[in-house]
mmCIF file of C-alpha atoms in Angstrom:
data_model
loop_
_atom_site.group_PDB
_atom_site.id
_atom_site.type_symbol
_atom_site.label_atom_id
_atom_site.label_comp_id
_atom_site.label_asym_id
_atom_site.label_seq_id
_atom_site.Cartn_x
_atom_site.Cartn_y
_atom_site.Cartn_z
ATOM 1 C CA MET A 7 -1.989 38.052 -29.318
ATOM 2 C CA THR A 8 0.407 35.636 -27.590
ATOM 3 C CA LYS A 9 0.476 37.703 -24.407
ATOM 4 C CA PRO A 10 -3.020 36.550 -23.220
ATOM 5 C CA TYR A 11 -1.963 32.926 -23.762
ATOM 6 C CA ILE A 12 1.187 33.419 -21.702
ATOM 7 C CA ILE A 13 -0.856 34.999 -18.911
ATOM 8 C CA LEU A 14 -3.388 32.128 -19.017
ATOM 9 C CA LEU A 15 -0.562 29.586 -18.928
ATOM 10 C CA ALA A 16 1.001 31.348 -15.933
ATOM 11 C CA ILE A 17 -2.350 31.414 -14.099
ATOM 12 C CA PHE A 18 -2.947 27.732 -14.861
ATOM 13 C CA THR A 19 0.540 26.768 -13.666
ATOM 14 C CA LEU A 20 0.179 28.743 -10.436
ATOM 15 C CA SER A 21 -3.300 27.411 -9.745
ATOM 16 C CA ALA A 22 -2.161 23.827 -10.375
ATOM 17 C CA SER A 23 0.594 24.188 -7.773
ATOM 18 C CA VAL A 24 -1.862 25.653 -5.265
ATOM 19 C CA PHE A 25 -4.161 22.641 -5.689
ATOM 20 C CA ALA A 26 -1.370 20.033 -5.575
ATOM 21 C CA ALA A 27 -2.249 17.255 -3.148
ATOM 22 C CA THR A 28 -1.092 17.730 0.411
ATOM 23 C CA PRO A 29 0.227 14.810 2.474
ATOM 24 C CA GLU A 30 -3.139 14.764 4.276
ATOM 25 C CA GLN A 31 -5.077 14.604 0.991
ATOM 26 C CA THR A 32 -2.861 11.789 -0.283
ATOM 27 C CA ALA A 33 -3.440 9.857 2.951
ATOM 28 C CA THR A 34 -7.193 10.445 2.661
ATOM 29 C CA ASP A 35 -7.206 9.221 -0.951
ATOM 30 C CA TYR A 36 -5.190 6.139 0.034
ATOM 31 C CA PHE A 37 -7.634 5.129 2.763
ATOM 32 C CA SER A 38 -10.620 5.870 0.509
ATOM 33 C CA ALA A 39 -9.188 3.476 -2.082
ATOM 34 C CA PHE A 40 -8.575 0.880 0.628
ATOM 35 C CA ARG A 41 -12.189 1.198 1.855
ATOM 36 C CA ARG A 42 -13.442 0.686 -1.704
ATOM 37 C CA GLY A 43 -11.220 -2.370 -2.086
ATOM 38 C CA ASP A 44 -9.415 -0.687 -4.988
ATOM 39 C CA MET A 45 -5.976 -2.164 -4.456
ATOM 40 C CA ALA A 46 -4.714 -0.795 -7.791
ATOM 41 C CA ALA A 47 -5.396 2.729 -6.490
ATOM 42 C CA VAL A 48 -3.792 1.808 -3.153
ATOM 43 C CA SER A 49 -0.736 0.663 -5.068
ATOM 44 C CA MET A 50 -0.618 3.887 -7.076
ATOM 45 C CA ALA A 51 -0.594 5.862 -3.812
ATOM 46 C CA MET A 52 2.566 4.047 -2.671
ATOM 47 C CA HIS A 53 6.091 5.334 -3.321
ATOM 48 C CA PRO A 54 7.619 3.379 -6.239
ATOM 49 C CA ALA A 55 10.855 2.658 -4.350
ATOM 50 C CA GLU A 56 8.824 1.203 -1.479
ATOM 51 C CA LEU A 57 6.902 -1.053 -3.861
ATOM 52 C CA SER A 58 10.164 -2.371 -5.324
ATOM 53 C CA LYS A 59 11.472 -3.011 -1.815
ATOM 54 C CA PHE A 60 8.261 -4.848 -0.955
ATOM 55 C CA ARG A 61 8.410 -7.110 -4.017
ATOM 56 C CA ASP A 62 12.105 -7.829 -3.417
ATOM 57 C CA MET A 63 11.269 -8.827 0.161
ATOM 58 C CA ILE A 64 8.128 -10.918 -0.499
ATOM 59 C CA VAL A 65 8.842 -12.886 -3.688
ATOM 60 C CA PRO A 66 11.733 -14.860 -2.106
ATOM 61 C CA VAL A 67 9.403 -15.749 0.784
ATOM 62 C CA ILE A 68 6.824 -17.001 -1.724
ATOM 63 C CA GLU A 69 9.531 -19.080 -3.427
ATOM 64 C CA LYS A 70 10.474 -20.517 -0.046
ATOM 65 C CA GLY A 71 6.835 -21.267 0.732
ATOM 66 C CA LEU A 72 6.279 -23.144 -2.494
ATOM 67 C CA ALA A 73 9.313 -25.323 -1.738
ATOM 68 C CA VAL A 74 7.961 -26.394 1.679
ATOM 69 C CA GLU A 75 6.614 -29.932 1.526
ATOM 70 C CA ASP A 76 4.090 -29.780 4.314
ATOM 71 C CA ASP A 77 0.308 -29.898 4.004
ATOM 72 C CA ARG A 78 0.066 -26.921 6.365
ATOM 73 C CA ALA A 79 1.840 -24.756 3.759
ATOM 74 C CA GLU A 80 -1.257 -25.044 1.576
ATOM 75 C CA LEU A 81 -3.213 -23.195 4.268
ATOM 76 C CA LEU A 82 -1.215 -20.062 3.423
ATOM 77 C CA GLY A 83 -2.932 -19.948 0.045
ATOM 78 C CA LEU A 84 0.182 -19.195 -1.995
ATOM 79 C CA ASP A 85 -1.431 -20.918 -4.978
ATOM 80 C CA VAL A 86 -4.260 -18.365 -4.715
ATOM 81 C CA LEU A 87 -1.670 -15.577 -4.696
ATOM 82 C CA LEU A 88 -0.021 -16.973 -7.823
ATOM 83 C CA GLY A 89 -3.362 -17.388 -9.591
ATOM 84 C CA GLY A 90 -1.857 -19.869 -12.045
ATOM 85 C CA ASP A 91 1.252 -17.770 -12.692
ATOM 86 C CA SER A 92 4.786 -18.868 -11.880
ATOM 87 C CA VAL A 93 7.047 -17.292 -9.291
ATOM 88 C CA GLU A 94 9.280 -16.247 -12.178
ATOM 89 C CA TYR A 95 6.353 -14.276 -13.554
ATOM 90 C CA LEU A 96 6.087 -12.349 -10.282
ATOM 91 C CA TRP A 97 9.573 -10.964 -10.925
ATOM 92 C CA THR A 98 8.446 -9.665 -14.336
ATOM 93 C CA GLU A 99 5.408 -7.865 -12.929
ATOM 94 C CA SER A 100 5.833 -4.225 -12.125
ATOM 95 C CA PRO A 101 6.160 -3.572 -8.396
ATOM 96 C CA GLU A 102 2.743 -1.847 -8.561
ATOM 97 C CA GLU A 103 1.129 -4.923 -10.133
ATOM 98 C CA PHE A 104 2.752 -7.224 -7.592
ATOM 99 C CA PHE A 105 1.638 -5.087 -4.644
ATOM 100 C CA THR A 106 -1.913 -5.001 -6.047
ATOM 101 C CA ARG A 107 -1.864 -8.789 -6.436
ATOM 102 C CA PHE A 108 -0.533 -9.264 -2.908
ATOM 103 C CA MET A 109 -3.056 -6.936 -1.293
ATOM 104 C CA ASN A 110 -5.976 -8.521 -3.195
ATOM 105 C CA TRP A 111 -4.725 -11.929 -2.001
ATOM 106 C CA LEU A 112 -4.461 -10.678 1.573
ATOM 107 C CA LEU A 113 -8.026 -9.349 1.536
ATOM 108 C CA LYS A 114 -9.307 -12.547 -0.055
ATOM 109 C CA LEU A 115 -7.724 -14.637 2.706
ATOM 110 C CA ASN A 116 -8.846 -12.237 5.420
ATOM 111 C CA PRO A 117 -12.413 -11.092 4.707
ATOM 112 C CA MET A 118 -12.712 -9.646 8.228
ATOM 113 C CA MET A 119 -9.910 -7.200 7.414
ATOM 114 C CA LYS A 120 -11.726 -6.221 4.247
ATOM 115 C CA SER A 121 -15.041 -5.618 6.018
ATOM 116 C CA SER A 122 -13.359 -3.712 8.875
ATOM 117 C CA MET A 123 -11.554 -1.427 6.435
ATOM 118 C CA ALA A 124 -14.692 -0.938 4.354
ATOM 119 C CA GLY A 125 -16.401 0.675 7.329
ATOM 120 C CA ALA A 126 -13.366 2.524 8.679
ATOM 121 C CA ARG A 127 -13.399 6.269 9.068
ATOM 122 C CA VAL A 128 -10.060 7.998 8.722
ATOM 123 C CA GLU A 129 -9.469 11.597 9.685
ATOM 124 C CA PRO A 130 -6.087 13.215 9.034
ATOM 125 C CA ILE A 131 -5.156 15.472 11.935
ATOM 126 C CA GLY A 132 -2.091 17.112 10.391
ATOM 127 C CA HIS A 133 1.480 16.387 9.436
ATOM 128 C CA VAL A 134 4.989 16.907 10.714
ATOM 129 C CA MET A 135 7.989 17.212 8.416
ATOM 130 C CA GLU A 136 11.169 15.229 9.063
ATOM 131 C CA GLY A 137 13.656 15.993 6.326
ATOM 132 C CA GLU A 138 12.019 14.844 3.096
ATOM 133 C CA LEU A 139 9.381 12.774 4.887
ATOM 134 C CA ALA A 140 5.952 13.983 5.943
ATOM 135 C CA HIS A 141 4.441 12.046 8.850
ATOM 136 C CA VAL A 142 0.648 12.363 8.699
ATOM 137 C CA VAL A 143 -1.135 11.828 11.999
ATOM 138 C CA ILE A 144 -4.468 10.090 11.463
ATOM 139 C CA ARG A 145 -7.375 9.028 13.630
ATOM 140 C CA MET A 146 -8.928 5.785 12.435
ATOM 141 C CA GLN A 147 -12.233 4.514 13.769
ATOM 142 C CA MET A 148 -13.511 1.087 12.801
ATOM 143 C CA ASP A 149 -15.747 -1.712 13.917
ATOM 144 C CA MET A 150 -13.781 -4.797 14.932
ATOM 145 C CA LEU A 151 -15.953 -7.780 15.831
ATOM 146 C CA GLY A 152 -18.730 -5.493 16.995
ATOM 147 C CA ALA A 153 -16.509 -3.200 19.048
ATOM 148 C CA GLN A 154 -15.814 0.380 17.989
ATOM 149 C CA ILE A 155 -12.064 0.948 17.975
ATOM 150 C CA SER A 156 -10.420 4.347 17.695
ATOM 151 C CA GLN A 157 -6.703 4.621 17.112
ATOM 152 C CA VAL A 158 -4.351 7.509 16.454
ATOM 153 C CA SER A 159 -1.277 6.677 14.407
ATOM 154 C CA ALA A 160 1.009 8.149 11.800
ATOM 155 C CA ILE A 161 1.848 7.188 8.246
ATOM 156 C CA SER A 162 4.881 8.458 6.390
ATOM 157 C CA LEU A 163 4.949 9.949 2.908
ATOM 158 C CA LYS A 164 7.735 11.038 0.583
ATOM 159 C CA LYS A 165 7.628 13.042 -2.620
ATOM 160 C CA ASP A 166 7.876 11.242 -5.945
ATOM 161 C CA GLY A 167 8.315 14.119 -8.332
ATOM 162 C CA GLU A 168 5.580 16.548 -7.302
ATOM 163 C CA ALA A 169 3.285 13.929 -5.760
ATOM 164 C CA TRP A 170 3.273 12.704 -2.167
ATOM 165 C CA LYS A 171 3.464 8.902 -1.996
ATOM 166 C CA LEU A 172 3.141 6.596 0.992
ATOM 167 C CA MET A 173 6.012 4.681 2.491
ATOM 168 C CA LEU A 174 5.504 1.099 3.635
ATOM 169 C CA THR A 175 4.056 0.834 7.109
ATOM 170 C CA GLY A 176 5.612 -1.414 9.708
ATOM 171 C CA GLU A 177 2.515 -3.629 9.484
ATOM 172 C CA ILE A 178 2.963 -4.209 5.768
ATOM 173 C CA GLU A 179 6.687 -4.873 6.137
ATOM 174 C CA GLY A 180 5.909 -7.203 9.038
ATOM 175 C CA MET A 181 3.608 -9.318 6.844
ATOM 176 C CA GLY A 182 6.612 -10.681 4.969
ATOM 177 C CA LYS A 183 8.424 -11.533 8.187
ATOM 178 C CA LEU A 184 5.309 -13.193 9.619
ATOM 179 C CA LEU A 185 4.794 -15.246 6.471
ATOM 180 C CA GLU A 186 8.438 -16.308 6.523
ATOM 181 C CA ALA A 187 8.271 -17.222 10.231
ATOM 182 C CA ASN A 188 5.223 -19.424 9.557
ATOM 183 C CA LEU A 189 7.103 -21.165 6.768
ATOM 184 C CA ASP A 190 10.191 -21.655 8.950
ATOM 185 C CA MET A 191 8.041 -23.511 11.491
ATOM 186 C CA MET A 192 6.950 -25.910 8.748
ATOM 187 C CA ALA A 193 10.321 -26.455 7.090
ATOM 188 C CA PRO A 194 12.194 -29.611 8.081
#
């Protein structure tokens, strides 16, 4: 009687591994979540180590920004990012929660980015392995100020357990540096 259950379990286990998400599927899911404006799902698609790195890079910049005594610093909208919370609270948030907060803030401050991404079409072309990283080549087409833009680029993914998760892109990492550079121009 237990033999049929063992066979069913073996079939289920094998079929689950066959249907495990590929790097291309993970990339597709990530961009679908971005188009929907679901930053919690975007965050869940990111590699946990990358999210920790992001928080560790950005929170000190936010602290620096709040210390700047210049009216122009208010234009950065850091108070909107905090949403009434303290900087200390940001350190207690999970890296996923912080990334979600940051991306929601970014889209709120930049509605054109949100509308461009909402209409973007992303097509994964394939992937190339480099050690433990999978680099997924994508073609993205979007409307930018009335012009149709098509761009081919690559995003990198790394396994977290059995799931492929996205690494930070240079653009996302650059946001922290850009924010800090803006603050440095304002600091006495």
